[in-house]
Amino acid sequence: MRIDLHMHSTASDGVYAPAEVVQMALERAIDVIALTDHDNLAGIRPAQAAAAGTSLTVLSGVELSSEEPKRETHILGYLMDVDYTPFLDHMAAMREARSGRADRIVEKLNALGLAVSIERVRQIAGDGAIGRPHIAQAMLEKRYVGSLQEAFDRYIDNGGPAYVPRYQLAPETAIAWIHEAGGVAVMAHPGHYANYEATIRSLAPQGLDGIEVYYPDQGPKLVAHLLVLARELDLIPTGGSDFHRRDGDGSARLGSVNVPADVPNQLRARAARFQRSA
């Protein structure tokens, strides 16, 4: 079994349409994927339609970005009801806030003398939720930077001169939203956070269901520690590549992580606790 439970499409900040992501997964002989676009479920039905009749299973997924003072946590949701209206309304509100954030970032860039057009940013984003990668792409097109990473490092990353804080969403609220929609909540890439153990321990009693143990830049020592925490706190150890695009940013790694074969069934069993009766 080959499994990848973290990837993005044009429904958020990936560069491939959901059907293209499915085709790449099939080419790499992956058995199970989850499409986890930021604040958006729009790519799931197209991905599942593209996978129909093939060997690939596509689970519903999402990635919610929680940012509070002195704490940033991304929460992955799996197996939500993609037609559950209250959850869709939450996603729409977050995307609207994301769009307003993009406007403010572009205004700051313009004030710094970088003539980036918000109209062009929206064209790059297409139907997906606007994010900083789209702004970085617009900057790259104008040759203000030499790479997407340089755009972040010099201007739009946390603390940069054009940085604007995200929509304020507490991780506990993200977990509750996912459960309400019948899904399970998993902390994404804990190795990205200096205080990951404290955050995991604080969120476990709030309903956190799992942690992303298997991730490209999380080494063996960290994986071992995360597995200890998962066993202690009854959390499901998931994993994924965080695939966005094929270029020099390290994201050309779809299916590159080794996720245990029983993880999808563990997620389904946990989700049964939250799914509503028909």
PDB file of C-alpha atoms in Angstrom:
ATOM      1  CA  MET A   1       0.000   0.000   0.000  1.00  0.00           C
ATOM      2  CA  ARG A   2       1.243   3.466  -0.937  1.00  0.00           C
ATOM      3  CA  ILE A   3      -0.526   6.305   0.859  1.00  0.00           C
ATOM      4  CA  ASP A   4      -0.225  10.103   0.720  1.00  0.00           C
ATOM      5  CA  LEU A   5      -2.622  12.110   2.878  1.00  0.00           C
ATOM      6  CA  HIS A   6      -1.409  15.685   2.323  1.00  0.00           C
ATOM      7  CA  MET A   7      -1.492  17.451  -1.059  1.00  0.00           C
ATOM      8  CA  HIS A   8      -2.848  20.562  -2.733  1.00  0.00           C
ATOM      9  CA  SER A   9      -4.462  21.415  -6.060  1.00  0.00           C
ATOM     10  CA  THR A  10      -5.616  24.527  -7.896  1.00  0.00           C
ATOM     11  CA  ALA A  11      -8.526  24.634  -5.439  1.00  0.00           C
ATOM     12  CA  SER A  12      -5.997  26.359  -3.138  1.00  0.00           C
ATOM     13  CA  ASP A  13      -2.298  26.976  -3.765  1.00  0.00           C
ATOM     14  CA  GLY A  14      -1.289  23.974  -5.854  1.00  0.00           C
ATOM     15  CA  VAL A  15      -0.551  24.340  -9.548  1.00  0.00           C
ATOM     16  CA  TYR A  16      -2.279  21.171 -10.797  1.00  0.00           C
ATOM     17  CA  ALA A  17      -6.020  20.651 -11.146  1.00  0.00           C
ATOM     18  CA  PRO A  18      -7.535  17.904  -8.970  1.00  0.00           C
ATOM     19  CA  ALA A  19      -7.786  15.516 -11.925  1.00  0.00           C
ATOM     20  CA  GLU A  20      -4.107  16.121 -12.741  1.00  0.00           C
ATOM     21  CA  VAL A  21      -3.119  15.356  -9.153  1.00  0.00           C
ATOM     22  CA  VAL A  22      -5.077  12.100  -9.420  1.00  0.00           C
ATOM     23  CA  GLN A  23      -3.292  11.216 -12.663  1.00  0.00           C
ATOM     24  CA  MET A  24       0.118  11.828 -11.074  1.00  0.00           C
ATOM     25  CA  ALA A  25      -0.875   9.652  -8.115  1.00  0.00           C
ATOM     26  CA  LEU A  26      -1.893   6.863 -10.495  1.00  0.00           C
ATOM     27  CA  GLU A  27       1.384   7.183 -12.403  1.00  0.00           C
ATOM     28  CA  ARG A  28       3.239   6.708  -9.116  1.00  0.00           C
ATOM     29  CA  ALA A  29       1.102   3.668  -8.180  1.00  0.00           C
ATOM     30  CA  ILE A  30      -0.306   5.305  -5.053  1.00  0.00           C
ATOM     31  CA  ASP A  31      -3.291   3.498  -3.535  1.00  0.00           C
ATOM     32  CA  VAL A  32      -4.860   6.144  -1.255  1.00  0.00           C
ATOM     33  CA  ILE A  33      -4.626   9.929  -1.283  1.00  0.00           C
ATOM     34  CA  ALA A  34      -6.366  12.781   0.498  1.00  0.00           C
ATOM     35  CA  LEU A  35      -6.727  16.152  -1.209  1.00  0.00           C
ATOM     36  CA  THR A  36      -6.170  18.727   1.553  1.00  0.00           C
ATOM     37  CA  ASP A  37      -6.574  22.147  -0.024  1.00  0.00           C
ATOM     38  CA  HIS A  38      -6.482  25.205   2.206  1.00  0.00           C
ATOM     39  CA  ASP A  39      -9.943  26.208   3.447  1.00  0.00           C
ATOM     40  CA  ASN A  40     -11.590  24.597   0.421  1.00  0.00           C
ATOM     41  CA  LEU A  41     -13.385  21.352  -0.391  1.00  0.00           C
ATOM     42  CA  ALA A  42     -14.092  22.253  -4.030  1.00  0.00           C
ATOM     43  CA  GLY A  43     -11.441  19.936  -5.462  1.00  0.00           C
ATOM     44  CA  ILE A  44     -12.605  16.768  -3.750  1.00  0.00           C
ATOM     45  CA  ARG A  45     -15.535  15.810  -5.971  1.00  0.00           C
ATOM     46  CA  PRO A  46     -13.510  16.374  -9.198  1.00  0.00           C
ATOM     47  CA  ALA A  47     -10.640  14.330  -7.770  1.00  0.00           C
ATOM     48  CA  GLN A  48     -12.949  11.491  -6.756  1.00  0.00           C
ATOM     49  CA  ALA A  49     -14.628  11.568 -10.180  1.00  0.00           C
ATOM     50  CA  ALA A  50     -11.220  11.383 -11.880  1.00  0.00           C
ATOM     51  CA  ALA A  51     -10.287   8.383  -9.718  1.00  0.00           C
ATOM     52  CA  ALA A  52     -13.565   6.512 -10.291  1.00  0.00           C
ATOM     53  CA  GLY A  53     -12.961   3.105 -11.825  1.00  0.00           C
ATOM     54  CA  THR A  54      -9.247   3.151 -11.031  1.00  0.00           C
ATOM     55  CA  SER A  55      -7.179   1.584  -8.255  1.00  0.00           C
ATOM     56  CA  LEU A  56      -6.913   4.922  -6.425  1.00  0.00           C
ATOM     57  CA  THR A  57      -9.049   5.904  -3.421  1.00  0.00           C
ATOM     58  CA  VAL A  58      -9.478   9.639  -2.784  1.00  0.00           C
ATOM     59  CA  LEU A  59     -10.422  10.647   0.763  1.00  0.00           C
ATOM     60  CA  SER A  60     -11.975  14.013   1.499  1.00  0.00           C
ATOM     61  CA  GLY A  61      -9.578  16.382   3.198  1.00  0.00           C
ATOM     62  CA  VAL A  62      -8.819  19.996   4.054  1.00  0.00           C
ATOM     63  CA  GLU A  63      -6.069  22.047   5.708  1.00  0.00           C
ATOM     64  CA  LEU A  64      -7.097  24.815   8.086  1.00  0.00           C
ATOM     65  CA  SER A  65      -4.513  27.421   9.079  1.00  0.00           C
ATOM     66  CA  SER A  66      -4.785  28.514  12.686  1.00  0.00           C
ATOM     67  CA  GLU A  67      -2.828  31.590  13.687  1.00  0.00           C
ATOM     68  CA  GLU A  68      -3.039  33.196  17.087  1.00  0.00           C
ATOM     69  CA  PRO A  69      -0.568  35.435  18.911  1.00  0.00           C
ATOM     70  CA  LYS A  70       2.602  33.381  19.529  1.00  0.00           C
ATOM     71  CA  ARG A  71       1.030  30.196  18.142  1.00  0.00           C
ATOM     72  CA  GLU A  72       0.526  28.911  14.601  1.00  0.00           C
ATOM     73  CA  THR A  73      -0.915  25.471  13.968  1.00  0.00           C
ATOM     74  CA  HIS A  74      -2.215  23.863  10.800  1.00  0.00           C
ATOM     75  CA  ILE A  75      -5.003  21.341  11.266  1.00  0.00           C
ATOM     76  CA  LEU A  76      -5.766  18.707   8.635  1.00  0.00           C
ATOM     77  CA  GLY A  77      -9.295  17.345   8.410  1.00  0.00           C
ATOM     78  CA  TYR A  78     -10.186  13.990   6.873  1.00  0.00           C
ATOM     79  CA  LEU A  79     -13.434  12.256   5.886  1.00  0.00           C
ATOM     80  CA  MET A  80     -15.704  15.271   6.361  1.00  0.00           C
ATOM     81  CA  ASP A  81     -19.100  15.380   4.668  1.00  0.00           C
ATOM     82  CA  VAL A  82     -18.258  17.629   1.707  1.00  0.00           C
ATOM     83  CA  ASP A  83     -21.899  18.726   1.432  1.00  0.00           C
ATOM     84  CA  TYR A  84     -22.300  19.784   5.075  1.00  0.00           C
ATOM     85  CA  THR A  85     -23.451  23.385   4.750  1.00  0.00           C
ATOM     86  CA  PRO A  86     -22.191  24.822   8.068  1.00  0.00           C
ATOM     87  CA  PHE A  87     -18.674  23.578   7.333  1.00  0.00           C
ATOM     88  CA  LEU A  88     -18.830  24.974   3.791  1.00  0.00           C
ATOM     89  CA  ASP A  89     -19.925  28.313   5.251  1.00  0.00           C
ATOM     90  CA  HIS A  90     -16.907  28.335   7.572  1.00  0.00           C
ATOM     91  CA  MET A  91     -14.627  27.661   4.591  1.00  0.00           C
ATOM     92  CA  ALA A  92     -16.221  30.473   2.587  1.00  0.00           C
ATOM     93  CA  ALA A  93     -15.666  32.929   5.438  1.00  0.00           C
ATOM     94  CA  MET A  94     -12.020  31.900   5.696  1.00  0.00           C
ATOM     95  CA  ARG A  95     -11.474  32.276   1.951  1.00  0.00           C
ATOM     96  CA  GLU A  96     -13.051  35.724   2.026  1.00  0.00           C
ATOM     97  CA  ALA A  97     -10.693  36.705   4.833  1.00  0.00           C
ATOM     98  CA  ARG A  98      -7.775  35.236   2.856  1.00  0.00           C
ATOM     99  CA  SER A  99      -8.707  37.356  -0.161  1.00  0.00           C
ATOM    100  CA  GLY A 100      -8.814  40.497   1.987  1.00  0.00           C
ATOM    101  CA  ARG A 101      -5.435  39.560   3.416  1.00  0.00           C
ATOM    102  CA  ALA A 102      -4.019  39.304  -0.105  1.00  0.00           C
ATOM    103  CA  ASP A 103      -5.289  42.820  -0.844  1.00  0.00           C
ATOM    104  CA  ARG A 104      -3.465  44.179   2.188  1.00  0.00           C
ATOM    105  CA  ILE A 105      -0.221  42.341   1.373  1.00  0.00           C
ATOM    106  CA  VAL A 106      -0.266  43.740  -2.156  1.00  0.00           C
ATOM    107  CA  GLU A 107      -0.895  47.225  -0.783  1.00  0.00           C
ATOM    108  CA  LYS A 108       2.190  46.860   1.416  1.00  0.00           C
ATOM    109  CA  LEU A 109       4.271  45.631  -1.523  1.00  0.00           C
ATOM    110  CA  ASN A 110       3.142  48.592  -3.607  1.00  0.00           C
ATOM    111  CA  ALA A 111       4.163  50.948  -0.786  1.00  0.00           C
ATOM    112  CA  LEU A 112       7.607  49.314  -0.867  1.00  0.00           C
ATOM    113  CA  GLY A 113       7.881  50.147  -4.562  1.00  0.00           C
ATOM    114  CA  LEU A 114       6.954  46.704  -5.920  1.00  0.00           C
ATOM    115  CA  ALA A 115       4.142  47.223  -8.419  1.00  0.00           C
ATOM    116  CA  VAL A 116       2.313  43.939  -7.960  1.00  0.00           C
ATOM    117  CA  SER A 117      -1.262  43.865  -9.253  1.00  0.00           C
ATOM    118  CA  ILE A 118      -3.982  42.268  -7.128  1.00  0.00           C
ATOM    119  CA  GLU A 119      -5.829  41.531 -10.375  1.00  0.00           C
ATOM    120  CA  ARG A 120      -2.881  39.436 -11.554  1.00  0.00           C
ATOM    121  CA  VAL A 121      -2.735  37.652  -8.195  1.00  0.00           C
ATOM    122  CA  ARG A 122      -6.399  36.713  -8.582  1.00  0.00           C
ATOM    123  CA  GLN A 123      -5.747  35.454 -12.118  1.00  0.00           C
ATOM    124  CA  ILE A 124      -2.949  33.208 -10.828  1.00  0.00           C
ATOM    125  CA  ALA A 125      -5.167  31.881  -8.035  1.00  0.00           C
ATOM    126  CA  GLY A 126      -8.009  31.149 -10.467  1.00  0.00           C
ATOM    127  CA  ASP A 127     -10.878  29.446  -8.674  1.00  0.00           C
ATOM    128  CA  GLY A 128      -8.695  28.473  -5.719  1.00  0.00           C
ATOM    129  CA  ALA A 129      -8.364  30.204  -2.373  1.00  0.00           C
ATOM    130  CA  ILE A 130      -5.874  33.073  -2.697  1.00  0.00           C
ATOM    131  CA  GLY A 131      -2.676  32.549  -0.752  1.00  0.00           C
ATOM    132  CA  ARG A 132       0.802  33.977  -0.413  1.00  0.00           C
ATOM    133  CA  PRO A 133       2.226  31.582  -3.036  1.00  0.00           C
ATOM    134  CA  HIS A 134       0.056  33.333  -5.637  1.00  0.00           C
ATOM    135  CA  ILE A 135       1.462  36.702  -4.580  1.00  0.00           C
ATOM    136  CA  ALA A 136       4.975  35.262  -4.706  1.00  0.00           C
ATOM    137  CA  GLN A 137       4.316  34.038  -8.249  1.00  0.00           C
ATOM    138  CA  ALA A 138       3.190  37.528  -9.294  1.00  0.00           C
ATOM    139  CA  MET A 139       6.389  38.952  -7.780  1.00  0.00           C
ATOM    140  CA  LEU A 140       8.473  36.391  -9.647  1.00  0.00           C
ATOM    141  CA  GLU A 141       6.785  37.295 -12.943  1.00  0.00           C
ATOM    142  CA  LYS A 142       7.744  40.935 -12.425  1.00  0.00           C
ATOM    143  CA  ARG A 143      11.311  39.836 -11.602  1.00  0.00           C
ATOM    144  CA  TYR A 144      11.254  41.495  -8.205  1.00  0.00           C
ATOM    145  CA  VAL A 145      12.578  38.209  -6.842  1.00  0.00           C
ATOM    146  CA  GLY A 146      14.493  35.309  -8.318  1.00  0.00           C
ATOM    147  CA  SER A 147      12.400  32.536  -6.749  1.00  0.00           C
ATOM    148  CA  LEU A 148       9.213  31.928  -4.820  1.00  0.00           C
ATOM    149  CA  GLN A 149      11.259  31.294  -1.690  1.00  0.00           C
ATOM    150  CA  GLU A 150      13.003  34.660  -2.038  1.00  0.00           C
ATOM    151  CA  ALA A 151       9.602  36.374  -2.136  1.00  0.00           C
ATOM    152  CA  PHE A 152       8.787  34.813   1.218  1.00  0.00           C
ATOM    153  CA  ASP A 153      12.202  35.323   2.764  1.00  0.00           C
ATOM    154  CA  ARG A 154      12.513  39.002   1.819  1.00  0.00           C
ATOM    155  CA  TYR A 155       8.937  40.262   1.880  1.00  0.00           C
ATOM    156  CA  ILE A 156       5.886  38.170   2.774  1.00  0.00           C
ATOM    157  CA  ASP A 157       6.896  35.560   5.336  1.00  0.00           C
ATOM    158  CA  ASN A 158       6.027  36.020   9.013  1.00  0.00           C
ATOM    159  CA  GLY A 159       7.681  39.219  10.200  1.00  0.00           C
ATOM    160  CA  GLY A 160       8.481  40.403   6.662  1.00  0.00           C
ATOM    161  CA  PRO A 161       7.867  44.009   5.592  1.00  0.00           C
ATOM    162  CA  ALA A 162       4.717  43.045   3.647  1.00  0.00           C
ATOM    163  CA  TYR A 163       3.429  40.407   6.058  1.00  0.00           C
ATOM    164  CA  VAL A 164      -0.225  40.506   7.151  1.00  0.00           C
ATOM    165  CA  PRO A 165      -1.532  38.096   9.837  1.00  0.00           C
ATOM    166  CA  ARG A 166      -3.953  35.347   8.878  1.00  0.00           C
ATOM    167  CA  TYR A 167      -7.588  34.920   9.807  1.00  0.00           C
ATOM    168  CA  GLN A 168      -7.624  34.326  13.561  1.00  0.00           C
ATOM    169  CA  LEU A 169      -8.781  30.739  14.051  1.00  0.00           C
ATOM    170  CA  ALA A 170      -8.079  28.835  17.250  1.00  0.00           C
ATOM    171  CA  PRO A 171      -6.990  25.225  16.613  1.00  0.00           C
ATOM    172  CA  GLU A 172      -9.617  24.054  19.084  1.00  0.00           C
ATOM    173  CA  THR A 173     -12.262  25.698  16.893  1.00  0.00           C
ATOM    174  CA  ALA A 174     -10.835  24.067  13.763  1.00  0.00           C
ATOM    175  CA  ILE A 175     -11.039  20.678  15.483  1.00  0.00           C
ATOM    176  CA  ALA A 176     -14.657  21.293  16.505  1.00  0.00           C
ATOM    177  CA  TRP A 177     -15.632  22.337  12.956  1.00  0.00           C
ATOM    178  CA  ILE A 178     -14.093  19.175  11.505  1.00  0.00           C
ATOM    179  CA  HIS A 179     -15.834  16.932  14.034  1.00  0.00           C
ATOM    180  CA  GLU A 180     -19.149  18.670  13.374  1.00  0.00           C
ATOM    181  CA  ALA A 181     -18.739  17.797   9.682  1.00  0.00           C
ATOM    182  CA  GLY A 182     -18.124  14.141  10.566  1.00  0.00           C
ATOM    183  CA  GLY A 183     -14.359  14.179  10.099  1.00  0.00           C
ATOM    184  CA  VAL A 184     -11.176  13.639  12.088  1.00  0.00           C
ATOM    185  CA  ALA A 185      -8.655  16.350  12.985  1.00  0.00           C
ATOM    186  CA  VAL A 186      -4.891  15.903  12.639  1.00  0.00           C
ATOM    187  CA  MET A 187      -2.071  18.311  13.465  1.00  0.00           C
ATOM    188  CA  ALA A 188      -0.061  18.969  10.294  1.00  0.00           C
ATOM    189  CA  HIS A 189       3.768  18.845  10.138  1.00  0.00           C
ATOM    190  CA  PRO A 190       4.432  19.254  13.883  1.00  0.00           C
ATOM    191  CA  GLY A 191       8.146  19.508  13.203  1.00  0.00           C
ATOM    192  CA  HIS A 192       7.529  23.005  11.825  1.00  0.00           C
ATOM    193  CA  TYR A 193       6.713  24.280  15.312  1.00  0.00           C
ATOM    194  CA  ALA A 194       9.299  24.839  18.025  1.00  0.00           C
ATOM    195  CA  ASN A 195       6.780  23.995  20.761  1.00  0.00           C
ATOM    196  CA  TYR A 196       5.094  21.073  18.998  1.00  0.00           C
ATOM    197  CA  GLU A 197       4.970  18.747  22.021  1.00  0.00           C
ATOM    198  CA  ALA A 198       3.273  21.339  24.243  1.00  0.00           C
ATOM    199  CA  THR A 199       0.767  22.081  21.473  1.00  0.00           C
ATOM    200  CA  ILE A 200      -0.004  18.402  20.911  1.00  0.00           C
ATOM    201  CA  ARG A 201      -0.487  17.833  24.641  1.00  0.00           C
ATOM    202  CA  SER A 202      -2.783  20.846  24.900  1.00  0.00           C
ATOM    203  CA  LEU A 203      -4.906  19.838  21.889  1.00  0.00           C
ATOM    204  CA  ALA A 204      -5.273  16.128  22.665  1.00  0.00           C
ATOM    205  CA  PRO A 205      -7.850  16.772  25.441  1.00  0.00           C
ATOM    206  CA  GLN A 206      -9.625  19.175  23.043  1.00  0.00           C
ATOM    207  CA  GLY A 207     -10.337  16.356  20.581  1.00  0.00           C
ATOM    208  CA  LEU A 208      -7.255  16.174  18.374  1.00  0.00           C
ATOM    209  CA  ASP A 209      -7.385  12.788  16.632  1.00  0.00           C
ATOM    210  CA  GLY A 210      -3.939  12.455  15.097  1.00  0.00           C
ATOM    211  CA  ILE A 211      -0.557  13.941  14.248  1.00  0.00           C
ATOM    212  CA  GLU A 212       1.292  13.996  10.938  1.00  0.00           C
ATOM    213  CA  VAL A 213       4.238  11.814  11.858  1.00  0.00           C
ATOM    214  CA  TYR A 214       5.495  10.921   8.370  1.00  0.00           C
ATOM    215  CA  TYR A 215       6.484  14.082   6.503  1.00  0.00           C
ATOM    216  CA  PRO A 216       9.400  14.808   4.129  1.00  0.00           C
ATOM    217  CA  ASP A 217      11.502  17.047   6.387  1.00  0.00           C
ATOM    218  CA  GLN A 218      10.808  15.219   9.659  1.00  0.00           C
ATOM    219  CA  GLY A 219      13.843  13.038  10.394  1.00  0.00           C
ATOM    220  CA  PRO A 220      14.015   9.666  12.193  1.00  0.00           C
ATOM    221  CA  LYS A 221      14.578  11.134  15.657  1.00  0.00           C
ATOM    222  CA  LEU A 222      11.521  13.388  15.386  1.00  0.00           C
ATOM    223  CA  VAL A 223       9.412  10.579  13.908  1.00  0.00           C
ATOM    224  CA  ALA A 224      10.334   8.341  16.845  1.00  0.00           C
ATOM    225  CA  HIS A 225       9.356  11.036  19.347  1.00  0.00           C
ATOM    226  CA  LEU A 226       6.066  11.715  17.571  1.00  0.00           C
ATOM    227  CA  LEU A 227       5.236   7.998  17.600  1.00  0.00           C
ATOM    228  CA  VAL A 228       5.798   7.924  21.364  1.00  0.00           C
ATOM    229  CA  LEU A 229       3.427  10.873  21.787  1.00  0.00           C
ATOM    230  CA  ALA A 230       0.865   9.267  19.479  1.00  0.00           C
ATOM    231  CA  ARG A 231       0.822   6.049  21.507  1.00  0.00           C
ATOM    232  CA  GLU A 232       0.670   7.887  24.817  1.00  0.00           C
ATOM    233  CA  LEU A 233      -2.157  10.226  23.776  1.00  0.00           C
ATOM    234  CA  ASP A 234      -4.151   7.798  21.566  1.00  0.00           C
ATOM    235  CA  LEU A 235      -3.483   9.796  18.402  1.00  0.00           C
ATOM    236  CA  ILE A 236      -3.422   8.361  14.885  1.00  0.00           C
ATOM    237  CA  PRO A 237       0.024   8.735  13.226  1.00  0.00           C
ATOM    238  CA  THR A 238      -0.697   9.938   9.680  1.00  0.00           C
ATOM    239  CA  GLY A 239       1.571  11.178   6.928  1.00  0.00           C
ATOM    240  CA  GLY A 240       1.795  12.944   3.595  1.00  0.00           C
ATOM    241  CA  SER A 241       4.076  14.751   1.183  1.00  0.00           C
ATOM    242  CA  ASP A 242       2.458  18.240   1.226  1.00  0.00           C
ATOM    243  CA  PHE A 243       2.657  18.200  -2.574  1.00  0.00           C
ATOM    244  CA  HIS A 244       2.029  21.521  -4.370  1.00  0.00           C
ATOM    245  CA  ARG A 245       4.070  21.639  -7.565  1.00  0.00           C
ATOM    246  CA  ARG A 246       7.000  20.232  -9.477  1.00  0.00           C
ATOM    247  CA  ASP A 247       9.780  22.770  -9.202  1.00  0.00           C
ATOM    248  CA  GLY A 248      12.802  23.568  -7.100  1.00  0.00           C
ATOM    249  CA  ASP A 249      10.948  24.100  -3.826  1.00  0.00           C
ATOM    250  CA  GLY A 250      11.108  20.486  -2.722  1.00  0.00           C
ATOM    251  CA  SER A 251       7.448  19.726  -3.412  1.00  0.00           C
ATOM    252  CA  ALA A 252       8.094  17.277  -6.274  1.00  0.00           C
ATOM    253  CA  ARG A 253       7.617  14.424  -3.832  1.00  0.00           C
ATOM    254  CA  LEU A 254       4.100  13.065  -4.283  1.00  0.00           C
ATOM    255  CA  GLY A 255       3.971   9.678  -2.612  1.00  0.00           C
ATOM    256  CA  SER A 256       7.464  10.029  -1.150  1.00  0.00           C
ATOM    257  CA  VAL A 257       6.549   9.272   2.473  1.00  0.00           C
ATOM    258  CA  ASN A 258       6.029   5.798   3.920  1.00  0.00           C
ATOM    259  CA  VAL A 259       2.646   5.806   5.655  1.00  0.00           C
ATOM    260  CA  PRO A 260       1.526   2.577   7.385  1.00  0.00           C
ATOM    261  CA  ALA A 261      -1.134   0.698   5.434  1.00  0.00           C
ATOM    262  CA  ASP A 262      -3.667   0.676   8.278  1.00  0.00           C
ATOM    263  CA  VAL A 263      -3.825   4.477   8.690  1.00  0.00           C
ATOM    264  CA  PRO A 264      -6.846   5.036   6.364  1.00  0.00           C
ATOM    265  CA  ASN A 265      -8.854   2.447   8.287  1.00  0.00           C
ATOM    266  CA  GLN A 266      -7.806   4.008  11.593  1.00  0.00           C
ATOM    267  CA  LEU A 267      -9.105   7.339  10.302  1.00  0.00           C
ATOM    268  CA  ARG A 268     -12.385   5.775   9.201  1.00  0.00           C
ATOM    269  CA  ALA A 269     -12.881   4.107  12.586  1.00  0.00           C
ATOM    270  CA  ARG A 270     -12.241   7.388  14.427  1.00  0.00           C
ATOM    271  CA  ALA A 271     -14.525   9.326  12.051  1.00  0.00           C
ATOM    272  CA  ALA A 272     -17.391   6.957  12.880  1.00  0.00           C
ATOM    273  CA  ARG A 273     -17.546   8.675  16.287  1.00  0.00           C
ATOM    274  CA  PHE A 274     -18.516  11.960  14.672  1.00  0.00           C
ATOM    275  CA  GLN A 275     -20.606  11.004  11.658  1.00  0.00           C
ATOM    276  CA  ARG A 276     -24.294  11.759  11.929  1.00  0.00           C
ATOM    277  CA  SER A 277     -27.012   9.166  11.397  1.00  0.00           C
ATOM    278  CA  ALA A 278     -28.928   9.414   8.133  1.00  0.00           C
TER     279      ALA A 278
END
